[in-house]
Coordinates of C-alpha atoms and ligand atoms in Angstrom, one line a residue:
M1 CA 0.7 -4.6 29.8
K2 CA -2.6 -4.3 27.9
T3 CA -5.3 -2.0 29.4
I4 CA -8.9 -2.2 28.3
K5 CA -11.4 0.4 29.4
T6 CA -15.1 -0.4 29.4
Q7 CA -18.3 0.1 31.4
V8 CA -19.1 -3.5 32.3
G9 CA -16.3 -6.0 32.5
I10 CA -17.7 -9.5 32.0
I11 CA -15.9 -12.7 33.0
G12 CA -17.1 -15.7 31.1
A13 CA -18.5 -16.3 27.6
G14 CA -21.2 -18.7 28.6
P15 CA -24.9 -18.0 28.1
A16 CA -25.0 -15.5 31.0
G17 CA -22.0 -13.5 29.9
L18 CA -22.8 -13.4 26.2
T19 CA -26.5 -12.5 26.7
L20 CA -25.5 -9.7 29.1
A21 CA -23.0 -8.3 26.6
H22 CA -25.6 -8.2 23.8
W23 CA -28.3 -6.8 26.0
L24 CA -26.2 -4.0 27.3
K25 CA -25.0 -3.1 23.8
K26 CA -28.6 -2.8 22.8
H27 CA -29.0 -0.1 25.4
G28 CA -25.8 1.7 24.5
I29 CA -23.8 0.3 27.4
E30 CA -20.3 -1.0 26.6
A31 CA -19.0 -4.3 27.7
V32 CA -15.9 -6.5 27.2
I33 CA -15.8 -10.3 27.8
I34 CA -12.8 -12.2 28.9
E35 CA -13.1 -16.0 28.7
H36 CA -10.7 -18.5 30.3
R37 CA -11.3 -21.3 27.7
S38 CA -10.9 -21.4 23.9
R39 CA -13.7 -20.8 21.5
E40 CA -13.7 -24.4 20.4
Y41 CA -14.0 -25.6 24.0
I42 CA -17.0 -23.4 24.9
Q43 CA -18.8 -24.2 21.7
G44 CA -18.2 -28.0 22.1
R45 CA -19.2 -28.2 25.7
V46 CA -22.2 -30.5 25.9
R47 CA -24.9 -29.2 28.2
A48 CA -28.7 -29.3 28.6
G49 CA -30.9 -27.9 25.9
L50 CA -34.2 -26.8 27.4
L51 CA -35.1 -23.2 26.8
E52 CA -38.0 -21.7 28.7
Q53 CA -40.4 -19.3 27.1
N54 CA -38.8 -16.3 28.8
T55 CA -35.4 -17.3 27.4
V56 CA -36.6 -17.7 23.9
D57 CA -38.5 -14.4 24.1
I58 CA -35.4 -12.6 25.3
L59 CA -33.2 -14.1 22.6
K60 CA -35.8 -13.2 19.9
E61 CA -36.0 -9.6 21.3
L62 CA -32.2 -9.3 21.1
G63 CA -32.3 -10.5 17.4
L64 CA -30.3 -13.6 18.4
A65 CA -32.8 -16.3 17.6
D66 CA -32.7 -16.8 13.8
R67 CA -31.1 -20.3 14.0
L68 CA -32.9 -21.1 17.2
V69 CA -36.3 -20.5 15.5
K70 CA -35.2 -22.5 12.4
E71 CA -33.6 -25.5 14.2
G72 CA -35.0 -25.5 17.7
Q73 CA -38.1 -27.6 18.4
E74 CA -41.0 -26.0 20.3
H75 CA -42.7 -28.5 22.6
H76 CA -46.2 -28.1 23.8
G77 CA -46.2 -30.8 26.5
V78 CA -44.1 -33.3 28.3
Y79 CA -44.5 -37.0 29.2
L80 CA -44.1 -38.3 32.7
N81 CA -43.7 -42.0 33.4
F82 CA -44.0 -43.9 36.7
D83 CA -43.5 -47.7 36.9
G84 CA -44.3 -48.0 33.2
K85 CA -47.4 -45.8 33.2
R86 CA -47.2 -42.6 31.1
V87 CA -49.1 -39.4 31.4
R88 CA -48.8 -36.2 29.4
V89 CA -48.8 -32.7 30.9
P90 CA -49.9 -30.3 28.1
F91 CA -48.4 -26.8 28.5
G92 CA -50.6 -24.7 26.2
Q93 CA -53.9 -25.0 27.9
L94 CA -52.5 -25.0 31.4
T95 CA -50.2 -22.0 31.0
G96 CA -52.0 -19.7 28.6
G97 CA -49.9 -20.8 25.6
R98 CA -46.4 -20.8 27.1
N99 CA -44.0 -23.5 25.8
I100 CA -40.4 -24.7 25.9
T101 CA -37.9 -25.1 23.0
I102 CA -35.3 -27.7 22.7
Y103 CA -32.0 -26.3 21.4
G104 CA -28.6 -27.3 22.7
Q105 CA -26.9 -24.8 25.1
Q106 CA -23.7 -25.0 23.0
E107 CA -25.7 -23.9 20.0
V108 CA -26.9 -20.8 21.9
V109 CA -23.3 -20.1 22.8
K110 CA -22.2 -20.5 19.2
D111 CA -24.9 -18.1 17.9
L112 CA -24.2 -15.5 20.6
T113 CA -20.5 -15.6 20.1
E114 CA -20.7 -15.3 16.4
A115 CA -23.2 -12.4 16.6
W116 CA -21.1 -10.6 19.3
L117 CA -17.9 -10.8 17.2
A118 CA -19.9 -9.8 14.1
K119 CA -21.0 -6.6 15.9
G120 CA -17.3 -5.8 16.6
G121 CA -17.7 -6.8 20.3
Q122 CA -14.6 -7.4 22.2
L123 CA -14.1 -11.0 23.5
L124 CA -10.8 -12.5 24.5
F125 CA -10.6 -16.3 24.5
E126 CA -8.0 -18.1 26.6
A127 CA -7.8 -15.1 28.8
P128 CA -8.1 -16.3 32.5
A129 CA -9.1 -13.7 35.1
L130 CA -6.3 -13.8 37.7
E131 CA -7.5 -11.3 40.3
L132 CA -10.2 -8.7 41.0
E133 CA -9.1 -5.4 42.4
G134 CA -11.2 -2.6 44.0
I135 CA -14.6 -4.2 43.9
E136 CA -15.6 -2.0 46.8
T137 CA -14.6 1.2 44.8
D138 CA -16.2 2.9 41.8
S139 CA -13.4 1.7 39.5
P140 CA -12.9 -2.0 39.9
K141 CA -10.4 -3.9 37.8
I142 CA -10.0 -7.4 36.4
H143 CA -6.4 -8.6 36.1
F144 CA -6.1 -11.2 33.4
E145 CA -3.6 -13.0 31.2
H146 CA -3.7 -13.3 27.4
N147 CA -1.1 -14.8 25.0
G148 CA 1.4 -14.8 27.8
E149 CA 0.9 -11.1 28.5
K150 CA -0.7 -9.6 31.6
G151 CA -3.7 -7.2 31.1
I152 CA -6.3 -5.2 33.0
V153 CA -9.9 -4.5 32.3
E154 CA -10.8 -1.1 34.0
C155 CA -14.5 -0.8 34.3
D156 CA -17.4 0.6 36.4
F157 CA -18.8 -2.8 37.2
I158 CA -17.7 -6.4 37.1
A159 CA -20.2 -9.1 36.1
A160 CA -18.8 -12.5 37.0
C161 CA -20.5 -15.0 34.7
D162 CA -17.7 -17.4 35.2
G163 CA -19.4 -20.6 36.4
F164 CA -19.3 -22.5 39.6
H165 CA -15.5 -22.7 39.9
G166 CA -14.9 -19.2 38.7
L167 CA -13.0 -16.3 40.4
G168 CA -16.1 -14.2 40.9
R169 CA -17.6 -15.9 43.9
K170 CA -14.2 -16.6 45.4
S171 CA -13.5 -12.9 45.3
M172 CA -16.5 -12.1 47.5
P173 CA -15.6 -11.8 51.2
K174 CA -16.6 -15.0 53.0
D175 CA -18.8 -13.1 55.4
A176 CA -20.7 -11.4 52.6
Y177 CA -23.0 -14.4 51.9
K178 CA -24.5 -17.5 53.3
E179 CA -24.0 -20.7 51.4
Y180 CA -26.6 -23.5 50.9
S181 CA -25.6 -26.8 49.4
V182 CA -27.2 -30.2 48.9
T183 CA -25.5 -33.1 47.2
Y184 CA -27.8 -35.9 45.8
P185 CA -26.8 -39.5 46.2
F186 CA -26.9 -40.2 42.5
S187 CA -25.6 -38.8 39.2
W188 CA -26.6 -38.8 35.5
L189 CA -25.0 -40.7 32.7
G190 CA -25.9 -38.7 29.6
I191 CA -25.5 -39.8 26.0
L192 CA -25.9 -38.2 22.5
A193 CA -26.7 -40.8 19.8
H194 CA -27.2 -40.7 16.1
V195 CA -30.7 -42.0 16.1
A196 CA -34.1 -40.4 15.4
P197 CA -35.9 -39.5 18.7
S198 CA -38.4 -42.2 19.9
S199 CA -40.8 -39.5 21.1
E200 CA -41.7 -36.1 19.8
E201 CA -41.8 -34.8 23.4
L202 CA -39.5 -35.3 26.4
I203 CA -40.1 -38.3 28.7
Y204 CA -39.1 -38.2 32.4
A205 CA -39.4 -41.6 34.0
Y206 CA -39.3 -43.2 37.5
H207 CA -38.5 -46.9 37.4
E208 CA -37.4 -49.2 40.2
R209 CA -34.1 -49.5 38.4
G210 CA -33.7 -45.7 38.5
F211 CA -34.5 -42.4 36.7
A212 CA -34.3 -42.0 32.9
L213 CA -34.9 -39.1 30.6
H214 CA -35.5 -39.1 26.9
S215 CA -34.7 -35.8 25.2
L216 CA -33.5 -34.9 21.7
R217 CA -31.5 -32.5 19.7
S218 CA -32.7 -32.9 16.1
E219 CA -34.6 -35.2 13.8
K220 CA -31.4 -37.4 13.7
V221 CA -29.9 -36.9 17.2
S222 CA -31.3 -38.1 20.5
R223 CA -30.2 -37.0 24.0
L224 CA -30.8 -39.5 26.8
Y225 CA -29.9 -39.8 30.5
I226 CA -30.0 -42.5 33.2
Q227 CA -29.5 -42.3 36.9
V228 CA -26.2 -44.0 38.0
E229 CA -24.2 -44.2 41.3
N230 CA -22.1 -41.2 42.2
D231 CA -18.9 -43.2 41.9
D232 CA -19.8 -44.8 38.6
H233 CA -17.7 -44.3 35.5
V234 CA -18.6 -44.2 31.8
D235 CA -16.2 -47.1 31.1
N236 CA -18.5 -49.3 33.2
W237 CA -21.2 -49.0 30.7
S238 CA -21.2 -50.6 27.2
D239 CA -23.5 -49.0 24.6
E240 CA -25.7 -52.2 24.7
Q241 CA -26.1 -51.9 28.5
I242 CA -27.1 -48.2 28.2
W243 CA -29.7 -48.9 25.5
E244 CA -31.1 -51.9 27.5
E245 CA -31.4 -49.8 30.7
L246 CA -33.0 -46.9 28.8
S247 CA -35.5 -49.2 27.1
V248 CA -36.5 -50.8 30.4
R249 CA -36.7 -47.6 32.4
L250 CA -38.6 -45.5 29.8
G251 CA -40.8 -48.4 28.7
T252 CA -44.5 -48.2 28.5
E253 CA -47.1 -50.3 26.6
G254 CA -47.1 -49.9 22.9
W255 CA -43.9 -47.8 22.8
K256 CA -40.5 -48.7 21.5
L257 CA -37.1 -47.0 22.0
N258 CA -35.0 -46.5 18.9
S259 CA -31.3 -47.2 19.5
G260 CA -28.2 -46.1 17.4
P261 CA -24.5 -45.2 17.6
I262 CA -23.6 -43.3 20.8
F263 CA -21.1 -40.5 20.1
E264 CA -20.9 -38.8 23.5
K265 CA -21.1 -40.2 27.0
S266 CA -20.5 -38.3 30.3
I267 CA -21.4 -38.4 33.9
T268 CA -22.8 -35.4 35.7
P269 CA -23.1 -35.1 39.5
M270 CA -26.3 -33.6 41.0
R271 CA -26.3 -30.8 43.4
S272 CA -28.2 -27.8 44.6
Y273 CA -26.1 -24.9 45.6
F274 CA -26.6 -21.2 46.1
I275 CA -25.6 -18.2 48.0
D276 CA -28.0 -15.6 49.4
N277 CA -26.1 -12.6 48.2
M278 CA -24.9 -12.2 44.6
Q279 CA -23.4 -8.7 44.9
H280 CA -20.5 -7.2 46.7
G281 CA -19.8 -3.5 46.0
R282 CA -19.3 -3.3 42.2
L283 CA -19.1 -7.1 41.7
F284 CA -22.2 -9.0 40.5
L285 CA -22.5 -12.7 40.1
A286 CA -24.8 -14.3 37.5
G287 CA -25.6 -17.9 36.5
D288 CA -23.7 -20.9 37.8
A289 CA -21.2 -18.6 39.6
A290 CA -24.0 -18.0 42.1
H291 CA -26.2 -21.1 41.9
I292 CA -26.4 -24.7 40.7
V293 CA -29.6 -26.7 40.4
P294 CA -29.9 -30.4 39.8
P295 CA -30.6 -30.8 36.0
T296 CA -34.0 -32.4 36.3
G297 CA -36.3 -29.8 34.7
G298 CA -33.6 -28.1 32.8
K299 CA -33.5 -24.8 34.8
G300 CA -29.8 -24.0 34.8
L301 CA -29.4 -21.9 31.6
N302 CA -32.8 -20.3 32.1
L303 CA -31.9 -19.1 35.6
A304 CA -28.7 -17.6 34.2
V305 CA -30.6 -15.6 31.6
A306 CA -33.1 -14.5 34.2
D307 CA -30.2 -13.2 36.3
V308 CA -29.0 -11.2 33.3
K309 CA -32.4 -9.6 32.8
H310 CA -32.3 -8.2 36.4
L311 CA -28.7 -7.1 35.9
V312 CA -29.6 -5.3 32.7
D313 CA -32.5 -3.5 34.5
G314 CA -30.0 -2.4 37.1
F315 CA -27.3 -1.2 34.7
R316 CA -29.8 0.7 32.7
D317 CA -31.1 2.4 35.9
F318 CA -27.5 3.3 36.7
Y319 CA -26.5 4.7 33.3
E320 CA -29.8 6.2 32.4
K321 CA -30.9 7.6 35.8
A322 CA -27.7 7.6 37.8
S323 CA -29.4 5.3 40.4
M324 CA -27.9 2.3 42.2
Q325 CA -31.2 1.3 43.6
A326 CA -32.1 -1.5 41.1
L327 CA -28.5 -2.8 41.2
D328 CA -28.5 -2.9 45.0
N329 CA -31.8 -4.8 44.8
Y330 CA -30.4 -7.3 42.3
S331 CA -29.9 -10.2 44.7
T332 CA -33.3 -9.8 46.4
V333 CA -35.1 -9.8 43.0
A334 CA -33.1 -12.6 41.4
L335 CA -33.3 -14.9 44.4
K336 CA -37.0 -15.1 44.3
R337 CA -36.8 -17.0 41.0
I338 CA -33.8 -18.9 42.1
W339 CA -35.6 -20.3 45.2
R340 CA -38.6 -21.2 43.0
A341 CA -36.2 -23.0 40.6
Q342 CA -34.5 -24.8 43.5
D343 CA -37.8 -26.0 44.8
F344 CA -39.0 -27.2 41.4
S345 CA -35.7 -28.8 40.4
N346 CA -35.7 -30.6 43.8
F347 CA -39.3 -31.6 43.3
M348 CA -38.7 -33.1 39.9
T349 CA -35.5 -34.8 41.1
T350 CA -37.2 -36.3 44.2
L351 CA -40.3 -37.4 42.2
F352 CA -38.4 -39.3 39.5
H353 CA -35.3 -40.7 41.0
K354 CA -34.9 -44.1 42.8
Q355 CA -33.7 -43.2 46.2
Y356 CA -35.8 -45.4 48.5
E357 CA -36.8 -49.0 48.6
H358 CA -39.5 -49.8 46.0
G359 CA -42.7 -50.0 48.0
S360 CA -41.4 -48.1 51.0
F361 CA -43.1 -45.0 52.6
H362 CA -41.1 -42.5 50.5
Y363 CA -41.7 -44.5 47.3
Q364 CA -45.5 -44.4 48.1
L365 CA -45.2 -40.6 48.4
Q366 CA -43.6 -40.4 45.0
K367 CA -46.3 -42.5 43.5
A368 CA -49.0 -40.5 45.3
K369 CA -47.6 -37.4 43.7
F370 CA -47.6 -39.0 40.2
D371 CA -51.2 -40.2 40.7
Y372 CA -52.2 -36.7 41.7
I373 CA -51.0 -35.3 38.4
Q374 CA -53.7 -37.3 36.8
L375 CA -56.3 -36.5 39.4
S376 CA -55.9 -32.7 39.6
E377 CA -55.6 -30.1 36.8
A378 CA -54.4 -27.7 39.5
Y379 CA -51.4 -30.0 40.3
A380 CA -50.6 -30.6 36.7
T381 CA -50.8 -26.8 36.2
T382 CA -48.3 -26.3 39.0
I383 CA -45.8 -28.6 37.2
A384 CA -46.5 -27.0 33.8
E385 CA -46.1 -23.4 34.9
N386 CA -42.8 -24.1 36.7
Y387 CA -41.6 -26.2 33.8
V388 CA -42.1 -23.6 31.1
G389 CA -41.0 -20.9 33.6
L390 CA -43.0 -18.2 35.3
P391 CA -43.2 -14.8 33.7
F392 CA -41.1 -12.1 35.1
E393 CA -44.1 -10.1 36.2
S394 CA -45.3 -12.9 38.5
F395 CA -42.4 -12.3 40.9
E396 CA -42.9 -8.6 41.0
A397 CA -46.0 -9.2 43.2
L398 CA -43.8 -10.6 45.9
D399 CA -42.3 -8.2 48.5
Ligands
LIG401 C1 -32.4 -31.9 28.8 C2 -31.8 -31.9 30.0 C3 -32.5 -31.8 31.2 O1 -31.9 -31.8 32.4 C4 -33.9 -31.7 31.1 O2 -34.6 -31.7 32.3 C5 -34.5 -31.7 29.9 C6 -33.8 -31.8 28.8 C7 -31.6 -32.0 27.6 O3 -30.4 -32.1 27.6 O4 -32.2 -32.0 26.5

């Protein structure tokens, strides 16, 4: 039986768990990460790639952004399409210079893992957490398995950064939280293709054949998505059909979509989920363990990193001032941004997906919103400031 003693035991080496470990170490707080999957798996897992200004600033501050700065692409605006008409929402002038950066989530995970191991940080791969013990006491434990051997992490706190299906949330008593869940009646078929991006900035499009999104990963790799049925399957779509659909849905006068070999295809369901309490005793949840947003707007990773900021504030208060106050306030503080992100992700999803008859009442509402972006700088600003992410100080003004 292997016993590891640390201050904060972290389950999950995704963006939340890794950022938390680095940030705690910066403040002299010890952490150990156990991760169910292999290193190859977590570094190869294709996810979104939109980093808000806050996220980039945090990674820079932690000294983890060298490759991100070199290879990531800062975007100063976004294109929005509706029925073939395209408008641009500029970020700089509407948000006082805040921006987004496109850099794949798995690249963030790669960089943070490498840096953590290089610092001598402890991280066990292929080490599933089996059970949490004593979360209502001052000395909780994570029981895990590694290389066929059982082990225990003995710690002061457990941070469950173990995703939607993880053990963290399942270990909270059912009556400790209320659950909110919405499933959308469509999914995304996402592709990665070896082809130069057809636009230097992202394009979100409503079309009567459904939503489409043009994103990118590098000068040679494009990332694109189309709305499909929930019961659809990648095998139903040939490469030619996907390119044809993207070209029609993203189309606007004078613009052409480049196509090329597709090397990754997958379907993602769309859901909004969250719980109204992310702490029980000495157990804290962060990231997808506590909330899922639909991907439109790219908020998932950014919310996870924002959770971590509030957790670090709390752990510092505990270890530096012996106060539990900030930790006990964690859910309340984190949920303000989570609600904001749920609203914005829902707004972007509703605005750009085909859900109602073309020409129907609800379609007209979608179109009226799109028209309003062009009519009102205030409305465009609302979109821009949510898209790049509100500064942390903004939420402090709320009770
Ligand atoms: C990406 C994904 C998103 O959901 C989004 O809103 C923007 C970009 C991406 O994978 O690049």
